XYZ file of C-alpha atoms in Angstrom:
715
model
C 183.836 -65.909 112.430
C 184.583 -68.358 115.338
C 186.218 -67.112 118.180
C 188.190 -70.562 118.329
C 189.566 -69.813 114.775
C 190.253 -66.169 114.748
C 193.067 -67.491 118.396
C 194.593 -69.574 115.517
C 198.033 -69.397 113.089
C 198.479 -72.388 110.822
C 201.265 -73.536 109.019
C 201.018 -74.065 105.047
C 202.640 -76.862 103.798
C 202.698 -78.209 100.091
C 204.240 -81.227 99.403
C 206.085 -81.587 102.787
C 207.860 -78.041 101.807
C 206.387 -74.874 104.332
C 205.010 -72.431 102.526
C 204.407 -69.604 105.445
C 201.597 -68.789 107.640
C 198.270 -68.771 107.190
C 195.667 -66.841 109.751
C 191.638 -66.145 108.906
C 190.997 -63.056 109.827
C 187.444 -60.544 109.473
C 188.980 -58.326 107.158
C 191.177 -61.637 104.793
C 192.739 -64.531 104.756
C 196.289 -63.556 105.549
C 199.741 -65.389 104.207
C 202.826 -64.526 105.741
C 204.360 -66.552 103.278
C 208.351 -67.822 102.633
C 211.250 -66.575 100.593
C 211.289 -69.025 98.129
C 215.212 -68.715 97.264
C 216.369 -67.773 101.026
C 213.346 -69.837 102.281
C 213.311 -66.134 105.360
C 209.887 -65.683 107.109
C 208.264 -62.838 105.523
C 205.657 -60.409 106.732
C 201.887 -61.116 106.536
C 199.802 -60.142 103.903
C 196.371 -60.586 102.383
C 196.867 -63.701 100.313
C 195.074 -62.754 97.051
C 192.134 -64.548 95.197
C 193.664 -66.559 92.908
C 196.384 -68.606 94.054
C 198.632 -71.399 92.806
C 197.084 -73.591 96.084
C 194.966 -76.524 95.757
C 193.445 -76.025 99.137
C 190.413 -74.297 98.840
C 191.269 -71.318 100.916
C 188.151 -69.396 100.684
C 185.599 -71.682 101.417
C 187.553 -72.854 104.509
C 187.093 -69.738 106.112
C 183.322 -68.766 104.913
C 182.950 -72.740 106.667
C 184.655 -72.006 110.194
C 181.573 -71.612 112.073
C 180.406 -74.531 110.636
C 183.410 -76.591 111.346
C 183.488 -75.048 115.054
C 180.247 -76.119 115.760
C 180.398 -79.703 114.642
C 180.069 -82.522 116.962
C 183.465 -84.335 115.550
C 181.696 -87.763 116.854
C 180.179 -90.627 115.887
C 181.216 -92.581 112.123
C 179.863 -89.348 110.029
C 179.526 -85.879 110.679
C 177.165 -83.320 108.292
C 178.186 -79.794 108.936
C 175.793 -76.980 108.273
C 177.026 -75.901 104.974
C 175.718 -79.863 104.213
C 179.254 -80.927 103.876
C 179.461 -84.618 104.621
C 182.896 -86.465 107.010
C 183.345 -89.978 107.924
C 185.634 -91.252 110.436
C 188.861 -91.992 108.926
C 192.437 -92.639 110.205
C 193.876 -91.246 113.172
C 197.335 -90.722 114.576
C 199.071 -90.898 117.895
C 202.032 -88.541 119.035
C 203.672 -86.262 121.969
C 202.896 -82.155 121.754
C 205.870 -80.733 121.550
C 205.725 -78.164 124.878
C 205.322 -75.030 123.007
C 202.108 -76.324 121.140
C 198.790 -75.747 123.408
C 196.025 -74.906 120.922
C 194.190 -77.604 122.566
C 194.832 -80.029 125.322
C 198.116 -80.274 127.108
C 201.220 -80.144 126.102
C 204.248 -82.963 126.805
C 201.358 -85.857 126.662
C 200.601 -87.945 123.791
C 197.973 -87.247 121.932
C 195.568 -89.001 119.281
C 193.754 -87.121 116.352
C 191.414 -88.182 114.170
C 191.073 -87.566 110.369
C 187.948 -87.344 109.063
C 187.439 -87.674 105.083
C 185.274 -85.691 103.155
C 182.630 -87.505 100.820
C 180.631 -86.412 97.888
C 183.116 -83.630 96.627
C 186.622 -83.283 95.883
C 188.630 -84.397 98.989
C 189.139 -81.610 101.661
C 189.811 -84.047 104.762
C 190.006 -82.213 108.354
C 191.737 -83.517 111.880
C 190.384 -83.135 114.919
C 192.036 -83.618 118.156
C 189.510 -83.699 121.384
C 186.561 -82.744 118.846
C 188.587 -79.311 118.279
C 189.559 -78.920 114.661
C 193.546 -79.225 114.075
C 194.167 -79.147 110.605
C 192.857 -79.119 106.976
C 194.011 -81.501 103.908
C 193.679 -81.646 100.390
C 195.204 -84.590 98.932
C 196.218 -84.311 95.097
C 198.293 -85.183 92.361
C 201.269 -82.502 92.836
C 201.668 -83.056 96.702
C 198.840 -83.022 99.671
C 198.204 -80.094 100.927
C 197.888 -79.115 104.542
C 197.225 -76.481 106.630
C 198.091 -77.075 110.441
C 197.898 -75.531 113.635
C 201.907 -74.850 114.468
C 202.918 -77.620 116.706
C 200.447 -80.307 115.255
C 202.331 -81.643 112.534
C 202.824 -85.280 113.837
C 199.004 -85.755 114.223
C 198.664 -85.350 110.698
C 199.074 -87.181 107.536
C 202.198 -84.945 107.536
C 204.366 -87.822 108.705
C 204.071 -89.252 105.364
C 207.083 -87.287 104.354
C 208.878 -88.815 107.790
C 210.699 -91.286 105.902
C 214.756 -91.108 106.585
C 215.313 -92.279 103.088
C 212.765 -89.482 101.873
C 214.420 -86.338 100.155
C 214.107 -83.581 102.278
C 212.867 -80.161 102.370
C 216.520 -78.425 102.571
C 217.050 -76.562 100.083
C 215.508 -72.718 98.292
C 215.153 -72.276 95.176
C 217.505 -70.658 92.939
C 215.335 -69.529 89.141
C 217.802 -69.177 86.894
C 215.333 -67.881 84.546
C 214.593 -68.581 80.979
C 216.777 -70.499 78.261
C 216.077 -70.936 74.482
C 217.741 -74.029 73.494
C 217.977 -75.216 69.868
C 216.834 -78.805 68.741
C 218.705 -80.571 66.037
C 216.692 -78.436 62.959
C 217.284 -74.636 65.382
C 213.591 -74.794 66.449
C 214.661 -73.080 69.410
C 212.348 -74.084 73.092
C 211.181 -72.466 75.952
C 213.375 -73.718 78.893
C 213.378 -72.637 82.932
C 216.015 -73.904 85.422
C 215.091 -73.895 88.817
C 218.473 -75.250 91.331
C 218.215 -76.077 94.431
C 219.124 -73.130 96.595
C 222.233 -73.212 98.987
C 223.333 -76.889 97.746
C 227.656 -77.431 97.898
C 229.282 -74.948 95.215
C 230.099 -77.389 93.016
C 228.023 -80.134 93.886
C 226.377 -82.190 90.629
C 222.929 -82.682 90.708
C 220.122 -85.141 89.392
C 217.309 -83.437 87.206
C 213.443 -83.818 86.589
C 212.721 -82.659 82.958
C 209.435 -81.435 83.005
C 207.799 -81.188 78.652
C 204.608 -78.941 78.606
C 201.623 -77.612 76.275
C 200.154 -75.727 78.386
C 202.675 -72.867 79.357
C 205.434 -74.002 81.513
C 204.324 -71.191 83.901
C 201.215 -72.917 84.992
C 202.507 -75.639 87.492
C 206.171 -74.605 87.964
C 205.525 -73.562 91.446
C 204.264 -77.544 92.146
C 207.498 -78.536 90.272
C 210.083 -76.358 92.101
C 209.402 -78.313 94.797
C 211.621 -80.886 93.903
C 214.214 -78.654 93.830
C 213.311 -78.083 97.235
C 214.570 -81.676 97.754
C 217.960 -81.192 96.131
C 216.956 -81.760 92.601
C 217.569 -79.861 89.405
C 214.200 -78.860 87.634
C 214.173 -78.010 83.836
C 210.607 -76.891 83.004
C 209.874 -76.422 79.275
C 207.482 -75.766 76.483
C 207.327 -77.915 73.511
C 207.279 -76.561 69.816
C 204.899 -73.824 69.725
C 203.586 -73.511 72.802
C 203.772 -70.260 74.800
C 207.315 -69.011 74.246
C 208.505 -71.737 72.506
C 209.454 -71.496 68.842
C 208.152 -73.666 65.922
C 204.461 -74.899 65.444
C 202.807 -77.413 67.084
C 202.346 -80.820 65.820
C 200.884 -83.036 68.797
C 203.049 -86.185 68.914
C 205.677 -85.718 65.826
C 208.455 -84.235 67.343
C 208.432 -85.107 71.261
C 211.216 -88.190 71.140
C 213.449 -86.313 69.687
C 213.278 -83.130 71.219
C 213.111 -84.666 74.420
C 216.432 -86.649 73.602
C 218.176 -83.011 72.508
C 217.018 -81.763 75.390
C 218.326 -84.301 77.947
C 221.275 -83.635 76.011
C 221.521 -79.930 76.839
C 221.206 -80.707 80.433
C 223.661 -83.055 81.061
C 225.836 -80.748 79.039
C 225.316 -77.973 81.582
C 228.123 -77.918 84.582
C 225.372 -78.078 87.582
C 224.392 -81.643 86.251
C 225.670 -85.101 87.601
C 224.536 -86.635 83.983
C 221.244 -88.409 85.665
C 218.116 -87.362 84.238
C 214.416 -88.279 85.404
C 211.029 -87.018 83.413
C 207.916 -86.722 84.987
C 204.426 -86.297 82.862
C 201.168 -86.277 82.846
C 198.358 -86.493 80.340
C 199.463 -85.259 76.925
C 202.991 -84.824 79.268
C 202.729 -88.504 79.783
C 202.338 -89.270 75.733
C 205.998 -86.729 76.067
C 207.620 -89.368 78.690
C 206.773 -92.450 77.299
C 207.784 -91.053 73.544
C 211.073 -89.961 75.623
C 211.738 -93.294 76.808
C 211.700 -94.716 73.516
C 215.053 -92.698 72.260
C 216.539 -94.940 74.729
C 218.958 -91.951 75.659
C 221.410 -93.124 78.138
C 221.002 -90.209 80.178
C 217.342 -91.038 81.286
C 217.297 -93.156 84.590
C 213.788 -92.733 86.057
C 210.360 -91.657 84.024
C 207.363 -91.055 85.899
C 204.096 -91.880 83.801
C 200.856 -90.676 84.991
C 197.369 -90.946 82.898
C 199.398 -91.155 80.056
C 198.094 -90.418 76.267
C 197.932 -92.659 74.270
C 199.392 -92.813 70.563
C 197.094 -91.204 68.272
C 195.606 -94.322 66.637
C 194.876 -95.866 70.036
C 193.772 -93.088 72.219
C 193.448 -89.773 70.431
C 193.388 -88.801 66.889
C 191.834 -91.973 65.259
C 190.931 -93.863 68.416
C 190.665 -97.042 67.441
C 191.151 -96.679 63.859
C 187.901 -94.364 64.206
C 187.863 -90.267 63.573
C 188.239 -89.765 67.307
C 185.211 -86.443 68.261
C 185.409 -85.126 71.783
C 188.122 -86.243 73.363
C 190.163 -85.236 70.869
C 187.907 -82.073 69.378
C 187.981 -80.142 72.765
C 191.623 -80.306 73.041
C 192.754 -79.888 69.808
C 190.539 -76.250 69.742
C 191.855 -74.604 72.894
C 195.357 -75.112 71.618
C 194.462 -73.788 68.130
C 193.667 -70.229 69.474
C 196.923 -68.606 70.123
C 199.930 -70.204 71.474
C 198.433 -70.880 74.769
C 195.678 -73.264 76.319
C 192.381 -71.820 75.965
C 190.950 -73.992 78.951
C 187.093 -73.012 78.519
C 187.360 -74.462 75.363
C 188.799 -77.638 77.042
C 186.108 -77.747 79.216
C 183.173 -77.756 76.958
C 182.673 -74.522 78.518
C 182.718 -71.845 74.955
C 182.612 -74.118 73.124
C 179.319 -76.835 73.185
C 180.131 -80.015 73.242
C 176.838 -81.491 71.058
C 177.009 -78.691 68.260
C 180.710 -79.229 68.215
C 180.438 -83.628 67.520
C 177.079 -82.983 65.284
C 178.826 -79.903 63.013
C 179.962 -80.845 59.543
C 181.946 -81.013 57.394
C 184.277 -82.839 59.759
C 187.118 -81.447 58.356
C 185.888 -77.519 58.933
C 184.599 -78.063 62.747
C 187.318 -75.955 64.005
C 186.445 -72.605 61.784
C 182.434 -73.127 63.358
C 183.577 -73.369 66.457
C 186.342 -71.296 67.378
C 186.575 -68.804 64.000
C 189.173 -70.341 62.332
C 191.407 -73.527 61.256
C 193.375 -75.614 63.281
C 196.992 -76.767 62.066
C 196.932 -80.024 63.428
C 193.464 -80.808 61.929
C 193.993 -80.259 59.242
C 197.225 -81.881 59.271
C 195.056 -85.131 60.767
C 192.494 -84.938 57.985
C 195.541 -85.381 55.073
C 197.163 -88.444 56.620
C 193.709 -90.967 56.673
C 195.163 -93.593 56.683
C 198.166 -95.191 59.092
C 201.270 -94.244 57.308
C 205.177 -93.224 57.996
C 203.865 -89.961 59.799
C 201.148 -92.011 62.102
C 204.188 -94.247 62.573
C 207.178 -91.536 63.684
C 204.105 -90.746 66.733
C 203.392 -94.582 67.693
C 205.594 -95.173 70.410
C 205.097 -98.569 70.497
C 206.852 -98.766 67.198
C 210.294 -98.502 68.951
C 209.147 -99.891 72.157
C 212.353 -101.856 72.341
C 214.585 -98.875 73.049
C 212.779 -98.270 76.225
C 215.319 -99.298 78.822
C 213.835 -97.051 82.043
C 212.624 -97.865 84.964
C 209.001 -96.627 84.586
C 206.863 -95.842 87.092
C 202.648 -95.587 85.436
C 199.610 -94.108 87.015
C 196.409 -94.002 86.051
C 192.839 -95.137 87.395
C 189.310 -96.932 86.469
C 187.976 -93.768 84.971
C 191.213 -92.290 83.457
C 189.434 -91.551 79.963
C 193.562 -92.147 78.616
C 193.447 -95.520 80.043
C 193.638 -96.677 76.574
C 197.022 -95.458 76.558
C 197.948 -96.768 79.700
C 197.409 -99.978 78.773
C 199.537 -99.162 75.760
C 202.057 -98.535 77.242
C 201.876 -101.138 80.095
C 201.522 -103.859 77.143
C 204.685 -102.551 75.563
C 206.884 -102.221 78.602
C 205.322 -105.961 79.298
C 206.689 -107.514 75.994
C 209.791 -105.920 76.294
C 210.027 -107.040 79.588
C 211.650 -103.361 80.946
C 213.422 -103.930 84.276
C 212.240 -101.521 86.930
C 208.872 -101.143 85.740
C 205.634 -100.250 88.325
C 202.169 -99.240 88.107
C 199.702 -97.898 90.472
C 195.677 -98.028 89.589
C 193.050 -96.437 91.767
C 189.703 -95.457 91.734
C 190.501 -92.668 90.143
C 189.796 -90.110 87.100
C 192.544 -88.384 84.507
C 192.630 -86.108 87.680
C 193.557 -88.467 90.320
C 192.975 -88.911 94.392
C 190.818 -86.233 94.068
C 187.393 -87.617 95.372
C 185.824 -90.601 96.977
C 182.351 -90.945 95.060
C 181.802 -90.361 91.793
C 178.738 -90.188 90.221
C 176.576 -93.125 91.844
C 179.631 -95.213 92.773
C 181.528 -94.846 96.274
C 184.378 -96.108 97.159
C 186.285 -96.170 100.283
C 187.487 -93.491 102.761
C 191.096 -94.834 101.495
C 189.845 -94.739 98.087
C 192.229 -91.120 98.003
C 195.301 -91.502 99.313
C 198.270 -89.359 101.097
C 201.085 -90.994 99.769
C 201.036 -90.374 96.527
C 203.660 -87.118 95.697
C 205.567 -89.273 97.908
C 205.825 -92.615 96.141
C 206.648 -90.496 93.097
C 209.553 -88.702 94.868
C 210.599 -92.217 96.106
C 210.962 -93.220 92.593
C 213.174 -90.123 91.693
C 215.091 -91.154 94.966
C 216.259 -94.306 93.790
C 216.819 -94.101 90.455
C 218.360 -90.853 90.143
C 219.897 -90.519 93.442
C 220.605 -94.085 94.219
C 218.912 -93.726 97.959
C 218.184 -97.706 98.558
C 214.686 -97.190 100.253
C 213.392 -100.657 98.473
C 210.430 -99.177 95.900
C 212.067 -101.839 92.831
C 211.650 -103.879 95.525
C 208.293 -103.853 96.459
C 205.152 -105.535 94.462
C 205.079 -104.202 91.139
C 201.058 -103.504 90.366
C 199.368 -102.144 93.081
C 195.478 -101.511 92.619
C 192.194 -100.897 94.119
C 189.453 -103.239 93.657
C 186.093 -101.503 93.374
C 183.465 -102.843 94.569
C 185.139 -104.234 97.870
C 187.064 -101.304 98.074
C 190.251 -102.678 98.932
C 193.445 -102.072 97.726
C 195.322 -105.013 96.660
C 199.098 -105.729 95.050
C 200.549 -108.297 93.110
C 203.608 -109.327 91.127
C 202.254 -108.282 87.933
C 199.853 -106.444 85.663
C 197.301 -108.652 85.293
C 197.676 -109.746 88.496
C 200.090 -112.653 88.391
C 197.128 -114.829 90.434
C 194.164 -113.612 88.010
C 193.020 -116.415 85.830
C 191.345 -115.364 82.162
C 187.836 -116.466 82.286
C 185.667 -116.741 79.374
C 182.073 -115.927 79.554
C 180.106 -116.174 75.807
C 177.243 -114.694 74.351
C 174.234 -116.371 73.474
C 170.773 -115.954 72.576
C 167.550 -116.760 70.817
C 168.214 -114.196 67.876
C 166.329 -111.636 69.804
C 169.307 -109.972 72.010
C 168.209 -106.663 71.381
C 168.099 -104.478 74.493
C 167.737 -105.141 78.170
C 164.184 -106.391 76.865
C 165.736 -109.000 74.493
C 166.825 -112.513 75.172
C 170.388 -112.335 75.389
C 172.919 -113.791 78.003
C 176.566 -114.457 78.961
C 177.495 -118.610 79.855
C 180.059 -120.160 80.690
C 180.538 -122.063 77.265
C 179.732 -121.881 73.744
C 176.162 -122.241 73.151
C 175.812 -124.995 70.385
C 172.804 -123.380 68.568
C 172.043 -120.005 69.073
C 170.524 -117.814 65.990
C 172.786 -114.841 65.448
C 171.502 -111.323 66.204
C 170.789 -108.561 63.781
C 170.425 -104.564 64.394
C 170.111 -101.480 61.661
C 172.714 -99.355 62.173
C 172.361 -95.719 61.112
C 174.967 -93.545 61.243
C 172.410 -90.088 61.840
C 171.211 -91.920 64.809
C 173.832 -92.747 66.740
C 174.350 -93.868 70.226
C 174.557 -90.807 72.388
C 176.280 -92.043 75.874
C 178.782 -89.442 77.837
C 181.503 -90.716 75.804
C 183.811 -90.059 78.937
C 185.168 -92.828 81.102
C 183.319 -92.781 84.094
C 180.961 -95.286 86.148
C 178.164 -94.109 83.816
C 174.101 -95.630 84.323
C 173.672 -96.942 80.826
C 170.607 -98.039 81.658
C 168.233 -95.806 79.081
C 170.731 -96.537 76.188
C 170.189 -100.327 76.456
C 166.670 -99.713 75.912
C 167.806 -98.908 72.182
C 167.300 -101.641 69.314
C 170.208 -101.220 67.725
C 172.430 -102.196 71.354
C 172.508 -105.743 71.552
C 172.461 -106.867 75.692
C 173.933 -109.887 76.756
C 173.618 -110.466 80.709
C 174.712 -113.327 83.106
C 172.764 -115.253 85.571
C 172.646 -113.621 89.100
C 176.257 -114.453 90.997
C 176.020 -116.932 93.687
C 179.018 -115.082 95.448
C 181.025 -112.447 94.735
C 182.984 -112.337 91.946
C 185.970 -110.391 91.146
C 187.251 -109.295 88.044
C 191.406 -107.318 87.873
C 193.817 -106.529 84.440
C 193.443 -105.950 80.953
C 190.298 -107.271 79.284
C 190.116 -108.258 75.622
C 187.109 -109.651 73.829
C 186.109 -111.576 70.174
C 183.169 -111.257 68.309
C 182.420 -112.863 65.130
C 180.243 -110.201 62.946
C 179.183 -109.292 59.487
C 178.205 -106.338 57.871
C 176.252 -105.321 54.740
C 178.566 -102.116 54.708
C 181.975 -102.476 53.652
C 183.235 -100.450 56.892
C 181.397 -100.367 60.125
C 182.400 -99.454 63.689
C 182.058 -101.861 66.508
C 181.366 -100.663 70.272
C 181.937 -103.198 73.095
C 180.935 -102.247 76.513
C 181.263 -104.562 80.367
C 179.207 -103.358 82.689
C 177.833 -104.512 86.370
C 173.647 -104.956 86.736
C 172.547 -104.163 90.699
C 169.181 -105.518 91.744
C 167.324 -102.787 90.626
C 168.238 -103.094 86.769
C 170.887 -100.060 86.906
C 173.586 -100.795 84.472
C 177.142 -99.487 85.668
C 179.530 -98.603 82.970
C 182.896 -100.272 84.120
C 184.566 -100.656 80.636
C 184.634 -100.008 76.827
C 186.217 -99.223 73.415
C 185.195 -98.488 69.754
C 187.466 -100.294 66.825
C 187.108 -99.270 63.105
C 186.377 -102.628 60.783
C 188.931 -101.888 57.927
C 191.673 -102.139 60.680
C 190.750 -105.791 61.645
C 194.002 -106.787 60.470
C 196.384 -104.228 61.959
C 196.283 -100.646 61.141
C 199.076 -100.986 58.487
C 196.878 -103.387 56.901
C 193.425 -101.588 56.150
C 190.663 -104.208 54.329
C 187.513 -103.395 53.554
C 184.609 -105.377 53.961
C 183.033 -108.332 51.977
C 179.154 -107.215 52.486
C 177.850 -110.674 54.576
C 181.060 -111.951 54.984
C 181.692 -113.234 59.127
C 185.255 -111.867 60.256
C 187.196 -112.480 63.841
C 187.293 -109.244 65.706
C 189.799 -109.110 68.565
C 189.151 -105.940 70.554
C 191.142 -104.632 73.576
C 188.667 -103.308 75.928
C 189.964 -100.930 79.128
C 191.462 -102.497 82.458
C 189.394 -102.529 85.491
C 189.691 -103.945 89.044
C 185.984 -104.570 90.660
C 184.184 -107.317 92.773
C 180.748 -107.780 91.211
C 178.838 -108.310 94.328
C 176.089 -111.483 94.977
C 173.024 -111.079 93.335
C 174.134 -108.674 90.401
C 174.633 -109.765 86.754
C 177.587 -108.677 84.247
C 176.275 -107.557 81.218
C 178.604 -107.146 77.665
C 177.237 -105.292 74.884
C 177.660 -104.519 71.329
C 176.333 -101.472 69.044
C 178.261 -99.157 66.260
C 178.325 -96.376 67.739
C 179.410 -93.660 70.681
C 179.024 -90.587 69.510
C 180.754 -88.186 71.457
C 184.058 -90.712 71.527
C 184.111 -90.988 67.742
C 181.984 -89.628 64.579
C 179.723 -92.207 63.645
C 181.034 -94.544 60.917
C 178.954 -93.846 57.472
C 179.856 -97.558 56.503
C 180.944 -96.584 52.965
C 184.347 -96.817 53.441
C 185.149 -93.696 51.994
C 187.787 -90.950 53.492
C 185.945 -90.175 56.471
C 187.244 -86.288 56.464
C 185.250 -85.822 52.955
C 181.815 -86.583 54.780
C 180.728 -88.836 52.323
C 176.774 -89.837 52.637
C 175.894 -92.369 55.141
C 174.761 -95.879 54.513
C 172.107 -97.955 56.651
C 173.454 -100.946 57.070
C 172.453 -104.476 59.046
C 174.840 -105.965 61.901
C 175.039 -109.203 62.740
C 176.996 -111.015 65.691
C 177.150 -114.530 66.142
C 177.253 -116.631 68.868
C 177.969 -120.316 68.637
C 180.190 -123.343 68.296
C 181.518 -122.328 65.275
C 181.454 -118.206 65.944
C 182.234 -118.704 70.085
C 182.346 -114.793 70.562
C 183.233 -114.178 74.108
C 184.938 -111.389 76.913
C 187.814 -112.839 78.607
C 188.063 -111.715 82.588
C 191.050 -111.899 84.188
C 189.535 -113.999 87.369
C 190.710 -113.526 91.472
C 189.352 -116.211 93.344
């Protein structure tokens, strides 16, 4: 191991909270941790192989020699282990007199931050060519390992805002309470209070309700207690240590309200409650906001799952396949989530989506029935059960300031858009949105598949912005966050952050791009075009949809190259001419499609992509809808074979610059098997697995039937 690093002891900070010292020794990684309650420094011991930290300590240790031998100069550095770094931001500060690892104390020094590329971000900070810190940005709180005294030369400075709550407290874990809900079911609930707060001091509370075991992320959530908040961490019903049975979506609004009632009755509560949630937990906080509870004062909602008929169980009215299966099967093997199933490790996604009958897939994949799966199959149409799960049904009850966070590669961005439309429709005060070039696990990397972003695509203030939201609306600290632009978003392609007074950007102008062809738009070799005006005489396009030969794109919201799929004759492809200048699209998308089918029901899948000069077609936005719900979820109506129908289809939001010389592409097909089980075109209950019918699909584009995609354009 490098003698340079052998002489160093690092301070460990998580979300700005000091969590002890780390020393890389020959015989292991040593950690002198801090007692969480008293904040006293403990003696060092070997750091366990598995920790709750995001920082990859083992990787750092094995790479120390490469960090030491690298020449940290120029714009790009490639380490001996292959890690790639780009020159990023720098910090200037005076070192304290007792610092002395590198350089001279008492003088002004400038550091250089190096942004990691092509992998999960583990950034490096150097001073005078030597490494002094490692930085792991993430959702829960940036983690920094820094040589003592060099803190001011690292991104830790984002926590120096004088109006930001400081980590002044220890954490008093009060243990587990079983809180009764209105029907008597008791939910396991942990409470963490700031240790050292003045006796009798009333506290604002941050509530987290999870289906993934409240112990899993508790160390992250406790850091809010370090900063002066009571933290309440609860298992939803039927999960981990809570009583009852998991019925996804159904009880979350009322159980959240009942839990808030319990919180405000405690002698440590000041009556102000905030909620944080991501993914399914994001659905929970959105549902909670529709309770209209007067003590719910702030919500932070990240990458939230949408209502079941929009984003999950019946996405677009279809029967969702792998995105739903992986989650449901992982919840159905016991009261704790099996994350290997969730990740597709122990259940093969292809086998799962191809298994039949649909109703018995859980028995085939995990050897047992799934309560949620069985329940959903009993409610084949949008009834009162689903209505209770659709948060927009009670959007008029939302009054709480909500901070929405997501990204262009978030698989649940349909749910995020559903939430934002609800907040906008009801003009909820102090709503805010931040959208980055991020996946469902946001703020992770600067490259995804073949798409690269700027170094600033990973931000150092992610958790700071969340804390500022709670500080403003729970502690009433006048930090001005509500006066900042409502929308902050990252434009892929031009790779820059922008702001606007709304989302879709207030300055965007919606422009229609119309479909046209000579009747042979089948595949990328066809004659389909995207044009600025509806064509006068444009023969309709047809294709044959066979449910037993579905399209097998990834099903993920990722910048997938659709080029090989677009060779299929059952995908209609409409491509613009080459752009003469850059074109930036930012906001919520939609399309209008005029179509007919020889079946009594079918699906439509629409996709927008960016085609480069080599013919690569990079997916940007897509969605799937079931034809029978064209007049509304609560008004299912089968098709009259051959009759032209109009479909208004939501598409997932983007902010993207199409470069000069690139082309826009819009495609239409009828299947994407990793998103939804293929429609059998019969109109019969899909859970009964009726024998599929092959149909002919027709897409019309003319003056009478002007099929088009609506794009919000920034000048």
